[in-house]
Amino acid sequence: MTEAQKFYIKTFGCQMNVADSERMAALLAERGMLPTESVEDAQVIIINGCTVREKAVHKAVSALGGYQALKSKGAGAPVIGIGGCVGQLDQGKLFKRAPYLDFVFGTDTIDNLPEIIHRVQSGERHVVYADFDKSMDYSTETKVYARRAQAFVNIMKGCDKYCTYCIVPFTRGREKSRTIDEVVNDVARLVAMGVREVTLLGQNVNSFGKGNPNVKGREPRELHNRIGKVGPKEGEENFPQLLRAIDADPRCEALQRIRFTSSHPLDFSDELIECYAPPERGGVARLAAYLHLPVQSGSDAVLQKMGRHHAIEGYFAQMERLRELSPDVGLSTDLIVGFPTETDADFEATLALLDRVRFDNIFAFAYSPRPGTRAAKLRDDVPEDVKNARLNRALKHQLAIAQERYASRVGKVMEILVEGEAKNQNMAAEVGPRVWTGRTSCNRVVNFVSASPRDFTGKFVETRITGATSLSLQGELVLGEEAQ
Ligand code: SAM
Ligand code: SF4
Ligand code: F3S
């Protein structure tokens, strides 16, 4: 009997890439291959790369460089491929940079991976498989490799927003959506496999359903939001309908949480905000009390140049309404500092936004020009040192806010989904043998110590919050939980 081949996947980038890597692992496992944590043991090495900022591209390319030496193993040398947004964008050009690279694939050709590997292992060199699927159809079934309580579910692909700084529409293609029926069936299947929390994925899930050729004969609907009208949409499905359909399906009874990412404020509809209401007031019961709504800047002038097509007051109005309906909702956002023409006053407006919204968490980035985008034609006129100084100030500013927000949870009892043992076991040294980590519905990390031999991974437990830092909460199990 021949020994099973091993594969090693290195993932960079957003949750979309994380979900894609899991799909790759599942596809290869279906062909009898095994994953390995050790790149030296692998016969197949895959880099799933991100291009959102220049630094991200460097990471993928330097990982590739690090694997070059393995090619000198002669007959035992692995085949090496690169995919994800880097593969999609740079395609055959990558062979010039790294002639030892064997194959390149894109974001729409993941399902061809076993075939590509077979071709390379049969002797073909420099295989490129990175055409976009030009049809407006999107139908798939989620593939999970490891049995876990959490799963990512792609509900749509691509992005049509074309924010002026962003490369993603060029790496993920045009927006297209699955149907509600298909997604609900998919989620129900995952629930039957033991999944208890799903994260619905798309670059902009609020666009779910737009222009889907597979949906016909629906009633015309009007959609509005605080910023403007985004309807009517004759015969189309939309994201709030999808949330409600999953929540109402009896096969999804055991599902405890629905999360989603990401959204755009422009079409973050009132209908979606209403989903956050308590269930007795018409809200979606399983929807997690958490929202990641990227705002990018607190300055209207900068937002306009970013092509975000909304003003900052509309964003505040959305946040206020959301907090009215769900006072404990966890909020996070993305920010870009140092966008071309950003003045000190524009940046101060971003700090003022942080004070006004009081997010639990922010993801802040220094602007990085991406070739081919509209903003790349603007002069990158904010010097690097100013960009970095602004980035540090924004992060420091938020740290103080996060610290207060975290501290306000001390004393409360919060339910968490345990993700596994914590990497840092320091907390256990004094009190007990094992530290576990999990997340609340509002996406806060809670660590707790237990002396119980029980494996809490994938379980929902109640914790009483005993302490807080700006990054996480410490808790203790509520009486009785250890034994369950
Ligand atoms: N579709 C999602 C959205 O709109 O939030 C995700 C976009 S991107 C994958 C994640 C974040 O990267 C963006 O929200 C933005 O803050 C940041 N980003 C995108 N392009 C960038 C650039 N050229 N320079 C710096 N940050 C960038
Ligand atoms: Fe990029 Fe804007 Fe699309 Fe998000 S909405 S992926 S930032 S173009
Ligand atoms: Fe990066 Fe592609 Fe995600 S560019 S952030 S991996 S969509």
Coordinates of C-alpha atoms and ligand atoms in Angstrom, one line a residue:
M1 CA 0.0 0.0 0.0
T2 CA 1.4 3.4 -0.9
E3 CA 1.6 6.0 1.9
A4 CA -0.9 8.9 1.7
Q5 CA 0.4 12.2 0.4
K6 CA 0.6 15.1 2.8
F7 CA -0.4 18.7 2.1
Y8 CA 0.5 21.9 3.9
I9 CA -1.5 25.1 3.5
K10 CA -0.3 28.5 4.6
T11 CA -3.1 31.0 4.8
F12 CA -2.9 34.8 4.7
G13 CA -5.7 37.4 4.6
C14 CA -9.4 37.6 5.7
Q15 CA -12.0 35.0 6.8
M16 CA -12.8 34.5 3.1
N17 CA -9.3 33.0 2.6
V18 CA -9.6 31.1 5.8
A19 CA -12.8 29.5 4.6
D20 CA -11.3 28.9 1.1
S21 CA -8.3 27.1 2.8
E22 CA -10.7 24.8 4.7
R23 CA -12.4 24.0 1.4
M24 CA -9.0 23.2 -0.2
A25 CA -8.2 20.9 2.8
A26 CA -11.6 19.1 2.4
L27 CA -11.1 18.7 -1.3
L28 CA -7.7 17.2 -0.9
A29 CA -8.8 15.0 2.0
E30 CA -11.6 13.6 -0.3
R31 CA -8.7 12.5 -2.6
G32 CA -7.1 10.6 0.3
M33 CA -4.5 13.2 1.2
L34 CA -3.6 14.1 4.8
P35 CA -2.8 17.5 6.2
T36 CA 0.5 18.2 8.0
E37 CA 1.6 20.9 10.3
S38 CA 5.2 20.4 9.1
V39 CA 6.1 21.9 5.7
E40 CA 9.1 19.6 5.5
D41 CA 6.9 16.5 5.5
A42 CA 4.5 17.8 2.7
Q43 CA 4.4 16.6 -0.9
V44 CA 2.1 19.5 -1.7
I45 CA 2.6 23.0 -0.4
I46 CA -0.1 25.7 -1.0
I47 CA 0.1 29.4 -0.2
N48 CA -3.3 31.0 0.0
G49 CA -2.3 34.7 -0.3
C50 CA -3.8 38.1 0.2
T51 CA -3.2 41.3 -1.8
V52 CA -5.2 43.8 0.2
R53 CA -2.1 45.8 1.2
E54 CA 1.5 45.7 -0.1
K55 CA 2.7 44.2 3.2
A56 CA 0.3 41.3 2.7
V57 CA 1.7 40.5 -0.7
H58 CA 5.2 40.6 0.8
K59 CA 4.2 38.0 3.4
A60 CA 3.0 35.6 0.8
V61 CA 6.0 36.1 -1.5
S62 CA 8.5 35.7 1.4
A63 CA 6.7 32.5 2.5
L64 CA 7.2 31.2 -1.0
G65 CA 10.9 32.1 -0.9
G66 CA 11.2 30.2 2.4
Y67 CA 10.0 27.0 0.7
Q68 CA 12.4 27.3 -2.3
A69 CA 15.1 25.2 -0.5
L70 CA 12.7 22.2 -0.3
K71 CA 12.8 22.0 -4.1
S72 CA 16.4 20.7 -3.9
K73 CA 15.3 17.5 -2.3
G74 CA 15.4 15.8 -5.8
A75 CA 12.7 13.1 -6.3
G76 CA 11.2 13.8 -2.9
A77 CA 10.7 17.5 -3.6
P78 CA 7.2 18.8 -3.0
V79 CA 5.1 20.6 -5.6
I80 CA 4.4 24.2 -4.6
G81 CA 1.4 26.3 -5.6
I82 CA 0.0 29.7 -4.8
G83 CA -3.6 30.7 -4.8
G84 CA -6.1 33.1 -3.3
C85 CA -6.2 36.8 -4.2
V86 CA -2.4 36.8 -5.0
G87 CA -2.8 33.9 -7.5
Q88 CA -5.9 35.6 -9.0
L89 CA -4.2 38.9 -9.5
D90 CA -0.7 38.0 -10.5
Q91 CA -1.3 34.7 -12.3
G92 CA 1.6 33.7 -14.6
K93 CA 3.7 36.7 -13.5
L94 CA 4.5 34.8 -10.3
F95 CA 6.6 32.3 -12.2
K96 CA 9.0 35.2 -13.2
R97 CA 9.4 36.0 -9.5
A98 CA 9.7 32.3 -8.4
P99 CA 10.6 30.0 -11.3
Y100 CA 10.5 27.0 -8.9
L101 CA 6.8 27.6 -8.3
D102 CA 4.7 24.8 -9.9
F103 CA 1.2 26.1 -10.2
V104 CA -1.0 29.2 -9.7
F105 CA -4.8 29.2 -9.1
G106 CA -7.4 31.8 -8.4
T107 CA -10.3 32.5 -6.2
D108 CA -12.9 31.0 -8.6
T109 CA -10.9 27.8 -9.4
I110 CA -10.4 26.3 -5.9
D111 CA -12.5 23.3 -6.8
N112 CA -10.1 22.5 -9.6
L113 CA -7.2 22.1 -7.1
P114 CA -7.1 18.3 -7.1
E115 CA -6.9 18.3 -10.9
I116 CA -4.2 21.0 -11.0
I117 CA -2.1 19.0 -8.5
H118 CA -2.6 15.9 -10.6
R119 CA -1.4 17.7 -13.7
V120 CA 1.7 19.0 -12.0
Q121 CA 2.6 15.7 -10.4
S122 CA 2.2 14.1 -13.9
G123 CA 5.0 16.3 -15.1
E124 CA 3.3 19.6 -16.4
R125 CA 5.2 22.8 -15.4
H126 CA 3.9 26.2 -14.6
V127 CA 0.2 25.4 -14.6
V128 CA -2.1 28.5 -14.3
Y129 CA -5.8 28.0 -13.5
A130 CA -7.1 31.4 -12.6
D131 CA -10.0 32.4 -15.0
F132 CA -13.0 34.1 -13.4
D133 CA -16.2 32.2 -13.7
K134 CA -18.1 34.8 -15.8
S135 CA -21.6 33.5 -15.2
M136 CA -23.9 35.2 -12.8
D137 CA -24.7 31.9 -11.1
Y138 CA -23.3 30.9 -7.8
S139 CA -24.2 27.5 -6.4
T140 CA -22.1 25.5 -4.1
E141 CA -22.1 23.4 -1.0
T142 CA -19.9 24.2 2.1
K143 CA -17.1 21.8 2.7
V144 CA -15.7 21.5 6.2
Y145 CA -12.5 19.6 6.9
A146 CA -12.5 19.3 10.7
R147 CA -15.7 18.7 12.6
R148 CA -16.2 21.8 14.7
A149 CA -19.0 23.7 16.4
Q150 CA -18.3 26.7 14.1
A151 CA -18.4 26.9 10.3
F152 CA -18.0 29.6 7.7
V153 CA -20.6 29.6 5.0
N154 CA -20.1 31.6 1.8
I155 CA -23.4 33.1 0.8
M156 CA -22.1 35.4 -2.0
K157 CA -18.9 36.1 -3.9
G158 CA -17.2 39.2 -5.2
C159 CA -17.8 42.9 -4.7
D160 CA -19.3 45.5 -7.0
K161 CA -18.6 48.5 -4.7
Y162 CA -15.2 49.5 -6.1
C163 CA -14.1 51.6 -3.2
T164 CA -11.3 53.6 -4.8
Y165 CA -8.5 52.1 -2.6
C166 CA -9.5 48.5 -2.8
I167 CA -8.2 45.6 -4.8
V168 CA -10.8 43.1 -3.8
P169 CA -13.2 43.6 -6.7
F170 CA -10.3 42.7 -9.0
T171 CA -9.4 39.6 -7.0
R172 CA -12.9 38.3 -6.2
G173 CA -14.8 39.4 -9.3
R174 CA -18.4 40.4 -9.7
E175 CA -21.0 40.0 -7.0
K176 CA -23.1 36.9 -7.2
S177 CA -25.3 35.2 -4.6
R178 CA -26.5 31.8 -3.8
T179 CA -30.3 31.3 -3.3
I180 CA -31.9 31.4 0.2
D181 CA -33.1 27.8 -0.3
E182 CA -29.6 26.6 -1.1
V183 CA -28.0 28.4 1.9
V184 CA -30.7 27.2 4.3
N185 CA -30.3 23.6 3.2
D186 CA -26.5 24.0 3.5
V187 CA -26.8 25.4 7.1
A188 CA -29.2 22.6 8.0
R189 CA -26.8 20.0 6.8
L190 CA -24.0 21.6 8.9
V191 CA -26.2 21.7 12.0
A192 CA -26.9 18.0 11.5
M193 CA -23.1 17.5 11.6
G194 CA -22.8 19.3 14.9
V195 CA -22.3 22.9 13.9
R196 CA -23.7 25.4 16.4
E197 CA -22.5 28.7 15.1
V198 CA -22.3 29.8 11.5
T199 CA -20.6 32.9 10.0
L200 CA -22.2 33.9 6.8
L201 CA -19.5 35.3 4.5
G202 CA -19.4 37.8 1.7
Q203 CA -17.5 41.0 1.0
N204 CA -20.7 42.9 1.5
V205 CA -23.5 40.6 2.7
N206 CA -26.0 43.4 2.4
S207 CA -25.8 43.0 -1.3
F208 CA -26.9 39.4 -1.0
G209 CA -29.5 38.5 -3.6
K210 CA -28.9 41.4 -5.9
G211 CA -29.3 40.4 -9.6
N212 CA -29.5 36.7 -8.8
P213 CA -30.7 35.0 -12.0
N214 CA -31.7 31.9 -10.0
V215 CA -34.5 33.7 -8.2
K216 CA -37.7 34.5 -10.1
G217 CA -41.2 35.4 -9.3
R218 CA -40.7 37.0 -5.9
E219 CA -42.9 39.9 -4.8
P220 CA -41.3 43.3 -5.6
R221 CA -39.8 44.8 -2.3
E222 CA -38.8 48.2 -1.2
L223 CA -35.7 48.6 0.9
H224 CA -34.6 51.7 2.7
N225 CA -31.9 52.7 5.1
R226 CA -30.8 55.7 7.1
I227 CA -28.6 56.9 4.3
G228 CA -30.8 56.5 1.3
K229 CA -33.2 54.3 -0.6
V230 CA -31.7 51.0 -1.9
G231 CA -34.8 49.5 -3.6
P232 CA -37.2 48.6 -5.1
K233 CA -35.7 45.2 -6.0
E234 CA -38.2 43.3 -8.1
G235 CA -38.2 39.6 -7.5
E236 CA -35.0 39.7 -5.5
E237 CA -34.0 38.0 -2.3
N238 CA -32.2 39.9 0.4
F239 CA -30.0 39.3 3.4
P240 CA -32.6 39.9 6.2
Q241 CA -34.8 37.4 4.5
L242 CA -32.0 34.9 4.6
L243 CA -31.4 35.5 8.3
R244 CA -35.1 34.9 9.0
A245 CA -35.2 31.8 6.8
I246 CA -32.3 30.2 8.7
D247 CA -33.8 31.2 12.1
A248 CA -37.2 29.8 11.2
D249 CA -36.1 26.5 9.7
P250 CA -36.9 23.6 12.1
R251 CA -33.8 21.7 10.9
C252 CA -31.7 24.6 12.3
E253 CA -33.3 24.3 15.8
A254 CA -29.9 23.3 17.4
L255 CA -28.1 26.2 15.8
Q256 CA -27.3 28.8 18.5
R257 CA -25.6 31.7 16.7
I258 CA -25.6 33.3 13.3
R259 CA -22.8 35.7 12.6
F260 CA -22.0 37.5 9.4
T261 CA -19.2 39.5 7.8
S262 CA -18.7 42.0 6.2
S263 CA -21.1 44.8 5.5
H264 CA -21.1 48.2 3.8
P265 CA -22.9 51.2 5.5
L266 CA -24.4 52.2 2.2
D267 CA -26.9 49.4 2.0
F268 CA -27.0 48.4 5.6
S269 CA -30.7 48.5 5.5
D270 CA -33.2 49.4 8.3
E271 CA -34.7 45.9 7.6
L272 CA -31.4 44.4 8.7
I273 CA -31.1 46.6 11.7
E274 CA -34.5 45.5 12.8
C275 CA -33.2 41.9 12.9
Y276 CA -31.2 42.9 16.0
A277 CA -34.4 43.6 18.0
P278 CA -35.2 41.2 20.8
P279 CA -37.2 38.2 19.3
E280 CA -40.4 39.3 21.1
R281 CA -40.1 42.5 19.1
G282 CA -39.6 40.8 15.8
G283 CA -35.8 40.3 15.9
V284 CA -33.9 37.2 14.7
A285 CA -33.4 35.1 17.8
R286 CA -30.2 33.4 16.7
L287 CA -28.5 36.5 15.3
A288 CA -25.4 37.2 17.4
A289 CA -25.3 40.5 19.2
Y290 CA -22.4 41.7 17.2
L291 CA -21.7 43.8 14.1
H292 CA -18.6 44.5 12.1
L293 CA -19.5 47.6 10.0
P294 CA -16.4 49.1 8.3
V295 CA -16.5 52.9 8.2
Q296 CA -12.9 53.6 7.0
S297 CA -12.8 57.3 8.0
G298 CA -14.6 59.9 10.2
S299 CA -14.3 62.6 7.5
D300 CA -16.9 63.1 4.9
A301 CA -14.3 64.6 2.5
V302 CA -12.1 61.5 2.8
L303 CA -15.2 59.1 2.5
Q304 CA -16.1 60.8 -0.7
K305 CA -12.6 60.3 -2.2
M306 CA -12.7 56.7 -1.0
G307 CA -15.9 56.3 -3.1
R308 CA -17.8 55.1 -0.1
H309 CA -21.0 57.0 -1.2
H310 CA -22.2 57.9 2.2
A311 CA -21.8 60.5 4.9
I312 CA -20.7 60.0 8.4
E313 CA -24.0 61.2 10.0
G314 CA -25.8 58.3 8.4
Y315 CA -23.4 55.9 10.0
F316 CA -24.0 57.4 13.4
A317 CA -27.7 57.1 12.9
Q318 CA -27.3 53.4 12.0
M319 CA -25.2 52.8 15.2
E320 CA -27.7 54.6 17.4
R321 CA -30.7 52.7 16.1
L322 CA -28.8 49.5 16.5
R323 CA -27.9 50.2 20.1
E324 CA -31.5 51.2 20.8
L325 CA -32.6 47.8 19.7
S326 CA -29.7 45.8 21.1
P327 CA -28.0 47.8 23.9
D328 CA -25.2 45.3 24.5
V329 CA -24.4 44.7 20.9
G330 CA -20.6 44.4 20.2
L331 CA -19.4 46.8 17.5
S332 CA -16.2 46.8 15.5
T333 CA -15.0 48.6 12.4
D334 CA -12.2 49.0 9.9
L335 CA -10.3 52.2 9.4
I336 CA -7.8 53.4 6.9
V337 CA -5.5 56.3 8.0
G338 CA -3.3 58.3 5.6
F339 CA -5.5 58.1 2.6
P340 CA -4.4 60.6 -0.1
T341 CA -5.2 64.2 1.0
E342 CA -6.1 63.2 4.5
T343 CA -5.4 66.3 6.7
D344 CA -4.8 66.5 10.4
A345 CA -8.4 67.7 10.7
D346 CA -9.7 64.7 8.8
F347 CA -7.8 62.4 11.0
E348 CA -9.1 64.2 14.1
A349 CA -12.6 63.6 12.7
T350 CA -11.7 59.8 12.8
L351 CA -10.7 60.0 16.4
A352 CA -13.9 61.9 17.2
L353 CA -15.8 59.0 15.5
L354 CA -14.1 56.6 17.8
D355 CA -15.2 58.7 20.8
R356 CA -18.8 59.0 19.5
V357 CA -19.4 55.3 18.6
R358 CA -17.2 53.7 21.2
F359 CA -16.4 50.5 19.3
D360 CA -15.3 47.4 21.2
N361 CA -12.6 46.8 18.7
I362 CA -11.1 48.4 15.5
F363 CA -9.0 47.1 12.7
A364 CA -6.9 50.1 11.6
F365 CA -4.5 50.1 8.6
A366 CA -2.1 52.6 7.0
Y367 CA -3.2 53.3 3.4
S368 CA -1.3 51.2 0.9
P369 CA -1.7 52.1 -2.8
R370 CA -2.9 49.1 -4.8
P371 CA -1.9 49.2 -8.5
G372 CA -5.0 49.3 -10.8
T373 CA -7.3 51.0 -8.3
R374 CA -8.6 54.5 -8.8
A375 CA -6.9 55.8 -5.6
A376 CA -3.5 54.6 -6.9
K377 CA -3.8 57.4 -9.5
L378 CA -3.9 60.0 -6.7
R379 CA -0.7 61.3 -5.2
D380 CA 0.2 59.2 -2.1
D381 CA 0.8 62.5 -0.3
V382 CA 0.7 61.5 3.4
P383 CA 4.3 60.7 4.3
E384 CA 4.9 57.2 5.7
D385 CA 5.9 58.5 9.1
V386 CA 2.7 60.6 9.4
K387 CA 0.6 57.5 8.4
N388 CA 2.3 55.4 11.0
A389 CA 2.0 58.1 13.7
R390 CA -1.7 58.4 12.9
L391 CA -2.1 54.6 13.0
N392 CA -0.5 54.4 16.4
R393 CA -2.6 57.3 17.7
A394 CA -5.8 55.7 16.5
L395 CA -4.9 52.4 18.1
K396 CA -3.9 54.0 21.4
H397 CA -7.1 56.1 21.4
Q398 CA -9.2 53.0 20.9
L399 CA -7.3 51.0 23.5
A400 CA -8.5 53.3 26.3
I401 CA -12.1 53.0 25.0
A402 CA -11.9 49.2 24.7
Q403 CA -10.5 49.0 28.2
E404 CA -13.5 50.9 29.6
R405 CA -15.9 48.8 27.5
Y406 CA -14.4 45.5 28.7
A407 CA -14.3 46.6 32.3
S408 CA -18.0 47.4 32.2
R409 CA -18.7 43.7 31.8
V410 CA -17.1 42.7 35.1
G411 CA -19.6 41.0 37.4
K412 CA -21.9 39.9 34.5
V413 CA -22.8 36.4 33.6
M414 CA -22.1 35.7 29.9
E415 CA -22.6 32.6 27.7
I416 CA -19.6 31.7 25.6
L417 CA -18.9 29.2 22.9
V418 CA -15.6 27.5 23.9
E419 CA -13.2 27.5 21.0
G420 CA -10.5 25.4 22.8
E421 CA -7.6 25.6 25.2
A422 CA -6.0 29.0 25.4
K423 CA -2.5 29.4 24.0
N424 CA -1.4 31.2 27.1
Q425 CA -1.8 28.9 30.1
N426 CA -0.3 31.5 32.7
M427 CA -3.7 32.0 34.3
A428 CA -3.8 28.4 35.3
A429 CA -0.4 28.3 37.1
E430 CA -1.9 29.5 40.4
V431 CA -5.4 28.1 40.3
G432 CA -5.8 25.0 38.1
P433 CA -4.5 23.0 35.3
R434 CA -6.2 24.3 32.1
V435 CA -7.2 27.7 30.7
W436 CA -10.0 27.6 28.1
T437 CA -11.0 30.4 25.7
G438 CA -14.3 31.2 24.0
R439 CA -16.4 34.1 22.7
T440 CA -19.6 35.7 23.8
S441 CA -22.4 36.4 21.4
C442 CA -21.0 40.0 21.2
N443 CA -17.7 38.5 20.1
R444 CA -15.7 39.3 23.2
V445 CA -13.0 36.8 24.1
V446 CA -13.4 35.2 27.6
N447 CA -10.8 33.0 29.2
F448 CA -11.6 30.8 32.1
V449 CA -9.8 28.2 34.2
S450 CA -11.1 24.7 35.0
A451 CA -9.7 21.9 36.9
S452 CA -12.2 19.5 35.4
P453 CA -10.9 16.8 33.0
R454 CA -13.8 17.7 30.7
D455 CA -13.1 18.9 27.1
F456 CA -15.1 22.1 26.8
T457 CA -14.3 22.6 23.1
G458 CA -17.4 23.4 21.1
K459 CA -19.6 23.7 24.2
F460 CA -21.7 26.6 25.3
V461 CA -21.0 27.5 29.0
E462 CA -22.0 30.3 31.3
T463 CA -19.2 32.3 32.8
R464 CA -19.1 35.1 35.4
I465 CA -16.8 37.8 34.4
T466 CA -14.1 38.5 37.0
G467 CA -11.6 40.7 35.3
A468 CA -10.8 42.6 32.1
T469 CA -8.0 43.8 29.9
S470 CA -8.3 45.8 26.7
L471 CA -8.2 42.6 24.7
S472 CA -10.1 40.0 26.7
L473 CA -12.1 39.1 29.7
Q474 CA -11.4 36.6 32.4
G475 CA -14.2 34.6 33.8
E476 CA -15.1 31.7 36.0
L477 CA -17.5 28.9 35.3
V478 CA -20.9 29.5 36.8
L479 CA -21.7 26.8 39.4
G480 CA -22.7 23.4 37.9
E481 CA -21.1 24.0 34.5
E482 CA -18.0 21.9 35.2
A483 CA -20.1 18.8 35.7
Q484 CA -22.3 19.1 32.7
Ligands
SAM1 N1 -15.6 44.0 2.1 C1 -15.1 44.2 3.4 C2 -15.4 45.6 3.7 O1 -15.8 46.4 2.9 O2 -15.2 45.8 4.9 C3 -13.6 43.9 3.5 C4 -12.7 44.7 2.8 S1 -11.0 44.4 3.0 C5 -10.8 42.8 2.8 C6 -10.7 44.7 4.7 C7 -10.2 46.1 5.0 O3 -8.9 46.3 4.5 C8 -11.0 47.2 4.5 O4 -12.2 47.4 5.2 C9 -10.1 48.4 4.6 O5 -10.1 48.9 5.9 C10 -8.7 47.7 4.4 N2 -8.1 48.0 3.1 C11 -8.6 47.7 1.9 N3 -7.8 48.3 1.0 C12 -6.8 48.9 1.6 C13 -5.7 49.7 1.2 N4 -5.4 49.9 -0.1 N5 -4.9 50.2 2.1 C14 -5.1 50.0 3.4 N6 -6.1 49.3 3.9 C15 -7.0 48.7 3.0
SF4_2 FE1 -13.3 46.6 -1.0 FE2 -15.1 48.4 -0.7 FE3 -15.7 46.0 -1.7 FE4 -15.1 46.2 0.9 S1 -16.9 47.1 -0.1 S2 -14.3 44.7 -0.6 S3 -13.6 47.8 0.9 S4 -14.4 47.5 -2.6
F3S3 FE1 -7.0 39.7 1.2 FE2 -8.5 38.7 -0.7 FE3 -9.4 38.8 1.8 S1 -7.2 40.5 -0.8 S2 -8.4 40.6 2.6 S3 -7.7 37.6 1.1 S4 -10.6 39.1 -0.1

